[in-house]
Amino acid sequence: MEQITLTFPDGSQKSFDKGVTPLEVAATISNSLRKKAVAAKLNDRIVALNTPLEEDARIDILTFKEPEGREVFWHSSAHLMAQAIKRLYPEAELGIGPPIADGFYYDIDLDKKFTPDDLEQIEAEMAKIVEEDWPITRRVLSKEEALQFFEEKNEHLKLELINEIDGTLTAYTQGEFTDLCRGPHVTSTGVLGKNFKLLSLAGAYWKGDEHNKMLQRIYGTNYPDKKELKAHLKRLEEAKKRDHRRLGRELELFSINDQVGPGLILWHPKGAMIRNIIENYWKDTHIRNGYELVYTPHVARHHLWETSGHSGFYSENMFRPMDVDEVSYQLKPMNCPFHMQIYKSKIRSYRDLPIRFAELGTVYRYERSGVLHGLMRVRGFTQDDAHIYCHPDHLAAEIGQVLQFTTQMLSRFGFNDFEVYLSTRPEKFVGSEDNWELATNALREALDNSGLAYQIDPGEGVFYGPKIDVKIKDVLGRSWQCSTIQVDFNLPERFDLTFVDKDGETHRPITIHRALLGSIERFFGILIEHYAGNFPLWLAPVQVQIITIADRHMEYARDLEMQFLQAGLRVKTDFRNEKIGYKIREAEVQKIPYMIILGDNEMESGAISVRHKGEGDLGRMTAQDFISRLQNELNESSNN
């Protein structure tokens, strides 16, 4: 038979008969890999394990350990759940059922309201389908065939999706169940095992648009190993305890008010204090790293966004324009055009470069109500934005400095585990290929010099340039997108930015867009969950709570309060006529790091009794010793 050559991740090669499947290839490597395999990566395409291979290619056998493998496994699990639902509720109509970060969901249109008991019945039916071990097969349909098939099934949501797709479509069948899907999937339902759990119910607008019908969304997860499922469920329980929305309310950090509007944050005094600490640190470190702070308006004439291109390609995420003196104005979705105007305010020389403008700029974006989520997805947020204008010769060095600054900034807040991605040129792009190569090489060089492990994300750069994305991992191992470093050839062209080079001619500067924290709101939400509200001393909105036993101790407490304030500590007093145990418990619930208990003995001796959250009673000490302890703790945190 005709032979093909397959290249493995380690660079080794092996010949196989044409038509061999990835599953058969996995079996030649080891029986263990054959059992664990869920899909394969053929060059840059994910394929099912039963796909016949017809030509030479790079191949990587994917298990659940790889992100692409988990995605296939969970996507197939969504189909498994959908099949069970259709068996139990034939009148149900299916929306979409994708894999997500830690499992899957499916959106269902059904008059009956699902209950937790229903989820148990669906799980039982899923187990039956796994035992039946239906092969999962793929077929290609023309648009007309697909419309006819799903019309007969009364799947009106699928018909709507089909009408939005041009060209051929694919469907996957397992037993009596067929779903419109691009795939790929595991080879059979038996592969999915029984370590699945349907987790929760939620409402979801069809296509995320609040003008569409509200569907029922069922979330679930599935793991090949029962221990992994138990560990995941434990993480979910811990995540519930750390939910920033609940803690934000209990700790009086922030709120969202219907009278103000969804997606708009009210910062309460304690939350505002933490924000102020974050912003002051951010400003100080930026100035020390050679940035100049700027401030820009919240609105601008609409034509500014036409020049930038936002009104064309970004209009669905922008609020509607408003008329002022018969001129159209727009709430800003970005800070970039303002910084371009500041750069253009005078002639620039190569001697001036690099120029680094930084701003904590509040922007406004229209997010559909169905996707709003506490601090994580809002309509008004503050970007820690900066734009660097540099000579092409400076590009690699500037990116390297930004990358170092990024890890320094994130480490200060307790994040030292990063996932880094280099996103390269997409199919549609602006600028010359030479510029793209220059920028991509500069990003790659900076990453190589940083010592950070990174992955290439082919074709995922933005249309105006390649980028580096940095994700942080919190204490639960969850990844959060925060930092981004983007090279831009588009806006300097659109705004006609120039500098006079050594040759006396004008040239375009290269612009680097970068954000280190992403947005203050979202980063604060991540911090709340990372620390479960137990902020380190330097971030705690109240570092010391002074608790008096009786009114006669108030004057002594006020003297101590003034000493602590003069020492730069954040302190509150509790003079309420409540039992001392109650006041201590309440301070612990508010997660205040230190408490000082004042009674007759303390007042007579001029000492203080100190309690530390987590350590309990620290005994008596002088006020000055206590101040020194906290200052040492703060200095140690800063140095680390």
XYZ file of C-alpha atoms in Angstrom:
640
model
C 0.000 0.000 0.000
C 0.983 3.615 -0.492
C 2.866 4.986 2.518
C 2.664 8.297 4.363
C 5.164 9.774 6.812
C 4.019 11.116 10.163
C 6.187 13.442 12.259
C 5.769 13.287 16.046
C 6.195 16.126 18.581
C 9.743 14.995 19.466
C 10.758 15.290 15.790
C 10.868 11.543 15.129
C 9.185 10.174 12.010
C 7.520 6.919 11.077
C 5.880 5.529 7.938
C 2.337 4.127 7.906
C -0.077 2.769 5.348
C -2.176 5.486 3.788
C -5.609 5.570 5.490
C -4.243 4.758 8.954
C -6.207 6.430 11.776
C -4.750 8.417 14.687
C -6.094 5.754 17.066
C -4.094 3.088 15.219
C -1.049 5.341 15.334
C -1.501 5.777 19.101
C -1.610 1.971 19.509
C 1.850 1.680 17.887
C 3.236 4.038 20.533
C 1.714 2.397 23.609
C -1.471 0.685 24.687
C -1.755 3.214 27.515
C -1.775 6.127 25.047
C -4.374 4.339 22.904
C -6.677 4.067 25.933
C -6.188 7.675 27.028
C -6.373 9.276 23.569
C -9.430 11.426 22.834
C -8.431 13.213 19.596
C -5.422 14.116 17.478
C -3.784 17.267 16.219
C -2.905 16.980 12.553
C -0.610 19.862 11.634
C -2.695 22.691 13.174
C -6.093 20.959 12.842
C -7.877 18.927 15.520
C -9.324 15.687 14.135
C -11.203 12.671 15.481
C -9.255 9.519 16.270
C -11.032 7.568 13.516
C -10.086 10.032 10.752
C -8.225 8.301 7.876
C -4.872 10.009 7.271
C -4.145 10.479 3.586
C -0.895 12.490 3.448
C 2.315 13.332 5.284
C 1.695 15.437 8.379
C 2.778 16.397 11.880
C 0.717 14.487 14.406
C 0.146 14.833 18.131
C -2.075 12.356 19.961
C -4.227 14.329 22.403
C -5.344 13.114 25.804
C -7.464 14.849 28.424
C -4.289 16.440 29.793
C -3.933 18.710 26.754
C -6.285 21.729 26.455
C -7.390 20.674 22.965
C -8.103 17.165 24.252
C -10.226 18.487 27.121
C -12.140 20.650 24.667
C -13.038 17.642 22.496
C -13.926 15.521 25.538
C -16.194 18.194 27.002
C -17.754 19.033 23.639
C -18.701 15.385 23.231
C -20.034 15.427 26.809
C -22.339 18.304 25.847
C -23.736 16.131 23.040
C -24.148 13.275 25.501
C -26.230 15.512 27.758
C -28.250 16.827 24.802
C -29.070 13.271 23.678
C -30.266 12.408 27.184
C -32.434 15.539 27.295
C -34.024 14.734 23.934
C -34.834 11.218 25.131
C -36.515 12.505 28.281
C -38.077 15.616 26.698
C -38.570 15.034 22.969
C -40.258 18.436 22.610
C -37.114 20.253 23.804
C -35.333 22.373 21.196
C -31.561 22.620 21.275
C -29.569 25.848 21.033
C -25.799 25.586 21.305
C -23.664 23.341 23.507
C -19.986 24.278 23.552
C -17.094 23.266 25.790
C -16.014 25.963 28.253
C -13.060 26.504 30.585
C -13.971 23.745 33.061
C -16.722 21.714 31.404
C -19.615 22.347 29.068
C -23.167 23.628 28.812
C -26.181 23.343 26.547
C -28.927 25.923 25.983
C -32.406 24.398 25.854
C -35.779 25.800 24.795
C -38.444 23.967 26.793
C -41.677 25.118 28.408
C -41.014 22.952 31.459
C -38.750 24.566 34.050
C -35.838 22.266 34.897
C -35.232 21.430 38.586
C -32.277 19.817 40.400
C -34.233 16.544 40.433
C -34.461 16.719 36.641
C -30.678 16.998 36.460
C -30.369 13.707 38.326
C -32.691 12.022 35.800
C -30.679 13.471 32.914
C -27.464 12.135 34.497
C -29.026 8.661 34.792
C -29.990 8.725 31.106
C -26.482 9.893 30.187
C -25.097 6.858 32.015
C -27.338 4.578 29.929
C -26.096 6.152 26.698
C -22.493 5.615 27.817
C -23.253 1.924 28.449
C -24.838 1.652 24.996
C -21.509 2.877 23.562
C -22.877 4.401 20.376
C -20.266 5.144 17.694
C -20.093 8.875 16.904
C -20.096 9.440 13.158
C -19.653 12.545 11.062
C -21.399 13.450 7.835
C -21.281 16.453 5.526
C -24.565 18.133 4.574
C -25.428 20.764 2.031
C -27.318 23.739 3.383
C -30.514 22.445 1.806
C -30.063 18.977 3.321
C -29.395 20.460 6.736
C -32.465 22.697 6.581
C -34.675 19.791 5.551
C -33.269 17.487 8.243
C -33.651 19.897 11.173
C -37.036 21.150 9.896
C -38.305 17.599 10.211
C -36.866 17.504 13.752
C -38.628 20.802 14.646
C -35.289 22.239 15.732
C -36.017 25.889 14.941
C -32.956 27.250 16.738
C -30.760 25.010 14.601
C -32.528 26.268 11.477
C -31.661 29.812 12.478
C -27.995 28.839 12.848
C -27.964 27.017 9.515
C -29.330 30.064 7.710
C -26.391 32.097 9.032
C -23.782 29.669 7.633
C -22.553 29.692 4.049
C -21.415 26.511 2.311
C -21.436 22.938 3.553
C -22.179 21.913 7.113
C -21.383 18.914 9.261
C -23.542 16.887 11.631
C -22.601 14.221 14.179
C -24.761 11.206 14.971
C -24.736 8.891 18.010
C -27.554 6.377 18.095
C -30.870 8.097 17.376
C -29.419 11.557 18.077
C -27.954 13.906 15.462
C -26.646 17.398 16.156
C -25.412 20.183 13.916
C -21.749 20.615 14.821
C -18.333 21.273 13.294
C -16.706 18.771 15.697
C -14.512 16.890 16.144
C -15.672 14.395 18.782
C -14.534 11.259 20.548
C -15.120 7.991 18.704
C -18.043 6.691 20.779
C -20.235 7.552 23.747
C -18.562 4.818 25.794
C -15.305 6.789 25.756
C -16.940 9.487 27.912
C -17.283 7.293 31.005
C -19.565 8.069 33.950
C -17.538 10.600 35.919
C -19.796 13.463 34.875
C -21.818 15.874 36.967
C -24.504 18.348 35.968
C -23.726 21.343 38.118
C -26.218 24.145 37.778
C -29.074 25.797 35.931
C -29.175 29.330 34.571
C -31.109 31.482 32.164
C -29.415 32.584 28.962
C -30.694 34.734 26.135
C -30.473 33.074 22.749
C -27.166 34.224 21.186
C -26.560 36.391 24.265
C -29.000 39.031 23.021
C -31.542 40.259 25.568
C -33.983 40.932 22.735
C -34.113 37.196 22.029
C -35.912 34.443 23.887
C -34.647 33.329 27.301
C -33.429 29.725 27.212
C -32.479 27.346 30.014
C -28.761 26.635 30.299
C -27.498 23.480 31.978
C -23.845 23.459 33.044
C -21.905 20.265 33.542
C -18.447 18.774 33.688
C -16.857 15.410 33.020
C -13.510 13.824 33.852
C -11.935 10.513 32.785
C -10.880 9.902 36.394
C -13.205 9.903 39.400
C -10.559 11.495 41.636
C -10.188 14.369 39.193
C -13.950 14.921 39.258
C -13.964 14.992 43.069
C -11.065 17.438 43.087
C -12.883 19.661 40.583
C -16.095 19.639 42.632
C -14.054 20.568 45.694
C -12.546 23.490 43.771
C -16.028 24.608 42.773
C -17.134 24.599 46.408
C -14.097 26.655 47.325
C -14.801 29.015 44.424
C -18.339 29.560 45.753
C -16.904 30.605 49.107
C -14.593 33.011 47.290
C -17.204 34.452 44.917
C -16.297 38.138 44.664
C -19.951 39.146 44.348
C -20.841 37.626 47.723
C -17.666 38.806 49.446
C -18.007 42.246 47.891
C -21.395 42.576 49.537
C -20.422 41.043 52.900
C -17.198 43.047 53.204
C -18.881 46.227 51.936
C -16.437 46.652 49.054
C -18.727 47.437 46.120
C -22.284 47.108 44.864
C -24.278 47.167 41.646
C -27.546 49.066 41.798
C -30.471 48.731 39.386
C -31.216 52.424 39.816
C -27.727 53.221 38.527
C -27.734 50.530 35.855
C -26.409 46.998 35.266
C -22.683 46.654 34.730
C -21.893 49.940 36.517
C -19.950 49.660 39.777
C -20.450 51.633 42.972
C -17.206 51.564 44.957
C -17.863 51.641 48.718
C -15.279 53.209 51.093
C -13.418 49.948 51.788
C -13.311 48.947 48.134
C -12.335 52.485 47.182
C -9.476 52.352 49.694
C -8.083 49.187 48.075
C -8.535 50.724 44.634
C -6.647 53.819 45.795
C -3.779 51.633 47.068
C -3.635 49.776 43.752
C -3.749 52.962 41.702
C -1.123 54.767 43.799
C 1.238 51.819 43.470
C 0.496 51.686 39.733
C 1.230 55.395 39.252
C 4.419 55.357 41.333
C 5.869 52.340 39.518
C 4.979 53.752 36.110
C 6.741 57.026 36.840
C 9.789 55.078 38.039
C 9.709 53.064 34.788
C 9.828 56.094 32.543
C 6.130 56.669 31.824
C 4.369 60.024 31.753
C 0.862 60.138 33.195
C -1.911 61.649 31.085
C -5.649 62.193 31.546
C -8.243 62.236 28.782
C -12.004 62.976 28.519
C -14.772 60.423 28.811
C -16.367 61.572 25.539
C -15.193 62.899 22.203
C -16.654 63.943 18.892
C -17.807 60.947 16.926
C -15.478 61.659 14.029
C -12.514 60.780 16.287
C -13.794 57.195 16.375
C -14.289 57.248 12.617
C -10.640 58.182 12.218
C -9.549 55.429 14.603
C -11.816 52.903 12.886
C -13.734 52.005 16.040
C -17.060 53.252 14.676
C -16.661 50.766 11.843
C -15.300 47.530 13.275
C -16.189 48.062 16.954
C -19.564 49.794 16.778
C -21.584 46.931 18.314
C -19.567 47.325 21.525
C -20.044 51.104 21.716
C -22.882 53.039 23.297
C -25.034 55.086 20.969
C -23.697 58.534 20.044
C -25.228 61.600 21.697
C -25.848 65.012 20.176
C -24.299 68.086 21.816
C -24.824 71.454 20.085
C -25.915 69.508 16.999
C -22.583 67.675 16.944
C -22.380 63.905 17.526
C -20.322 62.807 20.561
C -19.354 59.311 21.682
C -18.582 57.756 25.075
C -15.066 56.396 24.733
C -14.625 52.612 24.413
C -10.836 53.038 24.244
C -8.188 55.520 25.341
C -5.957 55.041 22.283
C -7.230 57.887 20.026
C -6.731 60.456 22.797
C -3.128 59.380 23.329
C -2.567 59.636 19.570
C -3.759 63.238 19.703
C -1.388 64.040 22.580
C 1.492 62.595 20.556
C 0.454 64.726 17.576
C 0.347 67.930 19.621
C 3.861 68.838 18.474
C 6.621 67.728 16.122
C 8.536 64.746 17.487
C 12.168 63.846 16.884
C 13.939 60.505 17.067
C 15.692 62.016 20.093
C 12.314 62.166 21.911
C 11.621 58.466 21.425
C 10.560 56.307 23.103
C 7.585 58.245 24.473
C 5.455 56.397 27.026
C 1.986 57.722 27.922
C 0.089 55.969 30.738
C -3.448 56.507 31.967
C -5.928 54.944 34.331
C -8.696 55.747 31.886
C -12.331 54.823 32.422
C -13.973 53.475 29.257
C -17.515 52.413 28.414
C -18.545 49.427 26.360
C -21.961 48.079 25.581
C -22.050 44.553 26.948
C -25.269 42.587 26.606
C -26.988 42.103 29.944
C -26.743 38.315 29.612
C -22.942 38.375 29.842
C -22.557 40.897 32.693
C -20.955 39.279 35.733
C -20.072 41.213 38.881
C -16.724 42.967 38.463
C -15.567 40.543 35.790
C -17.765 41.819 32.941
C -19.042 45.374 33.240
C -20.096 48.312 31.085
C -17.853 50.942 32.646
C -14.318 50.084 33.725
C -10.895 51.632 34.194
C -8.111 50.330 31.975
C -4.534 50.554 33.184
C -3.647 51.701 29.733
C -0.397 52.832 28.161
C 0.921 53.548 24.691
C 4.580 53.536 23.795
C 5.760 55.333 20.653
C 9.140 54.092 19.591
C 11.663 53.930 16.773
C 11.770 50.524 15.045
C 15.267 50.083 16.476
C 13.808 50.403 20.008
C 11.024 47.872 19.563
C 12.630 44.721 20.983
C 14.090 46.554 23.992
C 10.786 48.280 24.771
C 8.834 45.027 24.622
C 11.396 43.388 26.877
C 11.028 46.211 29.398
C 7.226 45.963 29.286
C 7.368 42.209 29.812
C 9.650 42.628 32.843
C 7.373 45.382 34.175
C 4.363 43.085 33.729
C 5.764 40.254 35.847
C 6.992 42.753 38.457
C 3.539 44.322 38.733
C 1.644 41.034 38.921
C 4.095 39.532 41.423
C 3.504 42.455 43.787
C -0.120 41.351 44.062
C 0.773 37.720 44.736
C 0.691 36.222 41.227
C 3.790 34.336 40.098
C 2.342 31.554 37.932
C 1.834 32.712 34.352
C 0.567 31.322 31.058
C 2.036 33.297 28.175
C 0.949 33.276 24.525
C 2.465 34.844 21.420
C -0.295 35.492 18.876
C 0.847 35.777 15.261
C -0.522 37.296 12.047
C -4.173 36.498 11.219
C -5.506 35.993 7.697
C -6.832 39.553 7.540
C -4.305 42.167 8.597
C -3.128 45.701 7.918
C 0.447 46.808 7.357
C 3.264 45.172 5.406
C 4.445 41.616 5.951
C 7.911 43.027 6.677
C 6.524 45.080 9.573
C 4.646 42.058 10.895
C 7.822 39.996 10.759
C 9.755 42.763 12.540
C 7.148 43.021 15.300
C 6.688 39.265 15.736
C 10.442 38.715 15.962
C 10.719 41.513 18.536
C 7.979 39.919 20.671
C 9.594 36.504 20.358
C 13.040 37.884 21.231
C 11.660 39.582 24.342
C 9.950 36.370 25.445
C 13.089 34.294 24.843
C 15.177 36.750 26.872
C 12.617 36.829 29.694
C 12.976 33.149 30.496
C 9.185 32.785 30.553
C 7.725 29.653 28.999
C 5.292 30.560 26.228
C 3.143 29.054 23.519
C 2.571 30.207 19.954
C -1.072 30.993 19.159
C -1.013 30.922 15.342
C -3.162 33.484 13.530
C -4.653 34.913 16.750
C -3.024 38.333 16.590
C -5.299 41.340 16.184
C -5.661 42.720 12.654
C -3.287 45.629 13.388
C -0.395 43.642 14.871
C 0.902 40.611 16.798
C 0.601 40.458 20.576
C 1.648 38.792 23.807
C -1.069 37.761 26.261
C -0.258 36.931 29.875
C -2.676 34.927 31.999
C -2.275 34.646 35.755
C -3.191 31.627 37.862
C -4.953 32.199 41.160
C -4.743 30.102 44.313
C -7.335 27.679 42.897
C -5.341 27.193 39.695
C -7.800 29.156 37.566
C -6.386 31.199 34.685
C -7.320 34.848 34.205
C -6.437 36.997 31.214
C -4.917 40.244 32.475
C -1.897 41.608 30.656
C -1.562 42.216 26.947
C 1.233 43.728 24.847
C 0.183 44.596 21.292
C 2.200 46.051 18.431
C 0.144 48.404 16.255
C 0.783 49.564 12.669
C -2.785 50.750 12.116
C -3.405 53.764 14.374
C -0.091 55.516 13.600
C -1.158 55.352 9.947
C -4.745 56.450 10.571
C -3.683 59.407 12.708
C -0.663 60.235 10.555
C 1.823 60.015 13.427
C 5.377 60.919 12.482
C 8.796 61.679 13.879
C 11.837 63.260 12.274
C 14.626 60.694 12.031
C 18.392 61.173 11.780
C 18.090 61.475 7.989
C 15.894 64.555 8.370
C 12.896 62.702 6.894
C 9.602 61.958 8.636
C 8.822 58.350 9.516
C 6.082 56.497 11.373
C 6.700 55.501 14.973
C 5.699 52.006 16.011
C 3.021 51.993 18.720
C 2.860 49.442 21.520
C -0.476 49.127 23.324
C -0.161 47.524 26.740
C -2.179 46.884 29.852
C -0.676 45.169 32.888
C -3.692 44.587 35.127
C -6.263 44.722 32.312
C -8.959 46.638 34.115
C -9.046 47.795 37.728
C -12.553 46.373 38.232
C -11.804 42.916 36.889
C -8.421 42.737 38.589
C -10.038 43.683 41.905
C -12.556 40.870 41.444
C -9.689 38.442 40.829
C -7.893 39.713 43.940
C -11.000 39.224 46.087
C -11.332 35.603 44.972
C -7.592 34.893 45.084
C -7.343 36.019 48.709
C -10.934 35.058 49.648
C -11.229 38.606 51.009
C -8.264 38.049 53.374
C -6.137 40.734 51.779
C -2.458 40.981 52.701
C -1.691 43.724 55.185
C -0.538 46.233 52.559
C -3.860 45.903 50.673
C -6.255 45.531 53.610
C -8.676 48.486 53.688
C -8.650 48.387 57.504
C -5.391 47.095 58.937
C -6.207 47.571 62.630
C -9.519 47.557 64.510
C -9.427 49.051 68.010
C -12.128 47.463 70.180
C -13.044 48.941 73.555
C -14.647 46.983 76.374
C -16.377 50.004 77.969
C -16.950 53.708 77.330
C -14.235 54.674 79.836
C -11.642 53.220 77.459
C -12.630 55.455 74.528
C -10.191 58.295 75.240
C -7.245 55.870 75.382
C -8.467 54.322 72.129
C -8.577 57.725 70.424
C -5.000 58.463 71.495
C -3.878 55.125 70.049
C -5.858 55.716 66.881
C -3.990 58.999 66.314
C -0.612 57.298 66.910
C -1.427 54.600 64.344
C -2.707 57.099 61.793
C 0.444 59.198 62.202
C 2.467 56.022 61.562
C 0.618 55.547 58.252
C -1.606 52.673 59.355
C -5.258 52.315 58.394
C -7.254 52.029 61.602
C -10.893 51.994 62.721
C -12.443 52.090 66.191
C -15.404 50.117 67.529
C -16.984 51.932 70.484
C -20.385 50.227 70.254
C -22.147 49.085 73.392
C -21.899 45.401 72.446
C -20.312 42.374 74.112
C -16.585 42.087 73.443
C -16.951 38.580 71.944
C -19.500 39.861 69.445
C -17.246 42.726 68.370
C -14.259 40.388 67.952
C -16.266 37.916 65.858
C -17.561 40.726 63.659
C -14.029 42.027 63.066
C -12.996 38.484 62.099
C -15.926 38.220 59.671
C -14.786 41.519 58.149
C -11.344 39.872 57.756
C -9.455 42.681 59.511
C -5.825 41.550 60.001
C -5.227 42.972 63.499
C -7.458 43.737 66.471
C -6.509 45.655 69.592
C -8.591 44.956 72.704
C -8.642 47.717 75.313
C -9.843 47.285 78.891
C -8.889 48.487 82.372
C -5.634 46.512 82.509
C -4.437 47.860 79.162
C -5.350 51.447 80.039
C -3.645 51.281 83.463
C -0.456 49.703 82.100
C -0.306 51.783 78.932
C -0.081 48.574 76.891
C -2.344 46.980 74.281
C -3.685 43.434 73.814
C -3.285 42.294 70.206
C -5.108 39.647 68.227
C -4.111 38.574 64.700
C -6.527 36.980 62.270
C -5.355 33.423 61.834
C -2.953 33.456 64.806
C -5.312 34.464 67.580
C -4.093 36.207 70.739
C -0.579 37.662 70.427
C -0.529 38.934 74.018
C 0.352 42.388 75.284
C 2.874 44.805 73.825
C 3.514 48.525 73.702
C 1.924 50.628 71.006
C 5.372 51.381 69.553
C 6.306 47.684 69.409
C 3.035 47.013 67.599
C 3.684 49.808 65.099
C 7.192 48.442 64.477
C 5.793 44.943 63.930
C 3.356 46.165 61.270
C 5.909 48.396 59.579
C 8.367 45.485 59.396
C 5.631 43.288 57.928
C 4.816 45.951 55.339
C 8.483 46.471 54.461
C 9.045 42.743 54.078
C 6.013 42.492 51.774
C 7.290 45.399 49.673
C 10.783 43.920 49.377
C 9.441 40.517 48.393
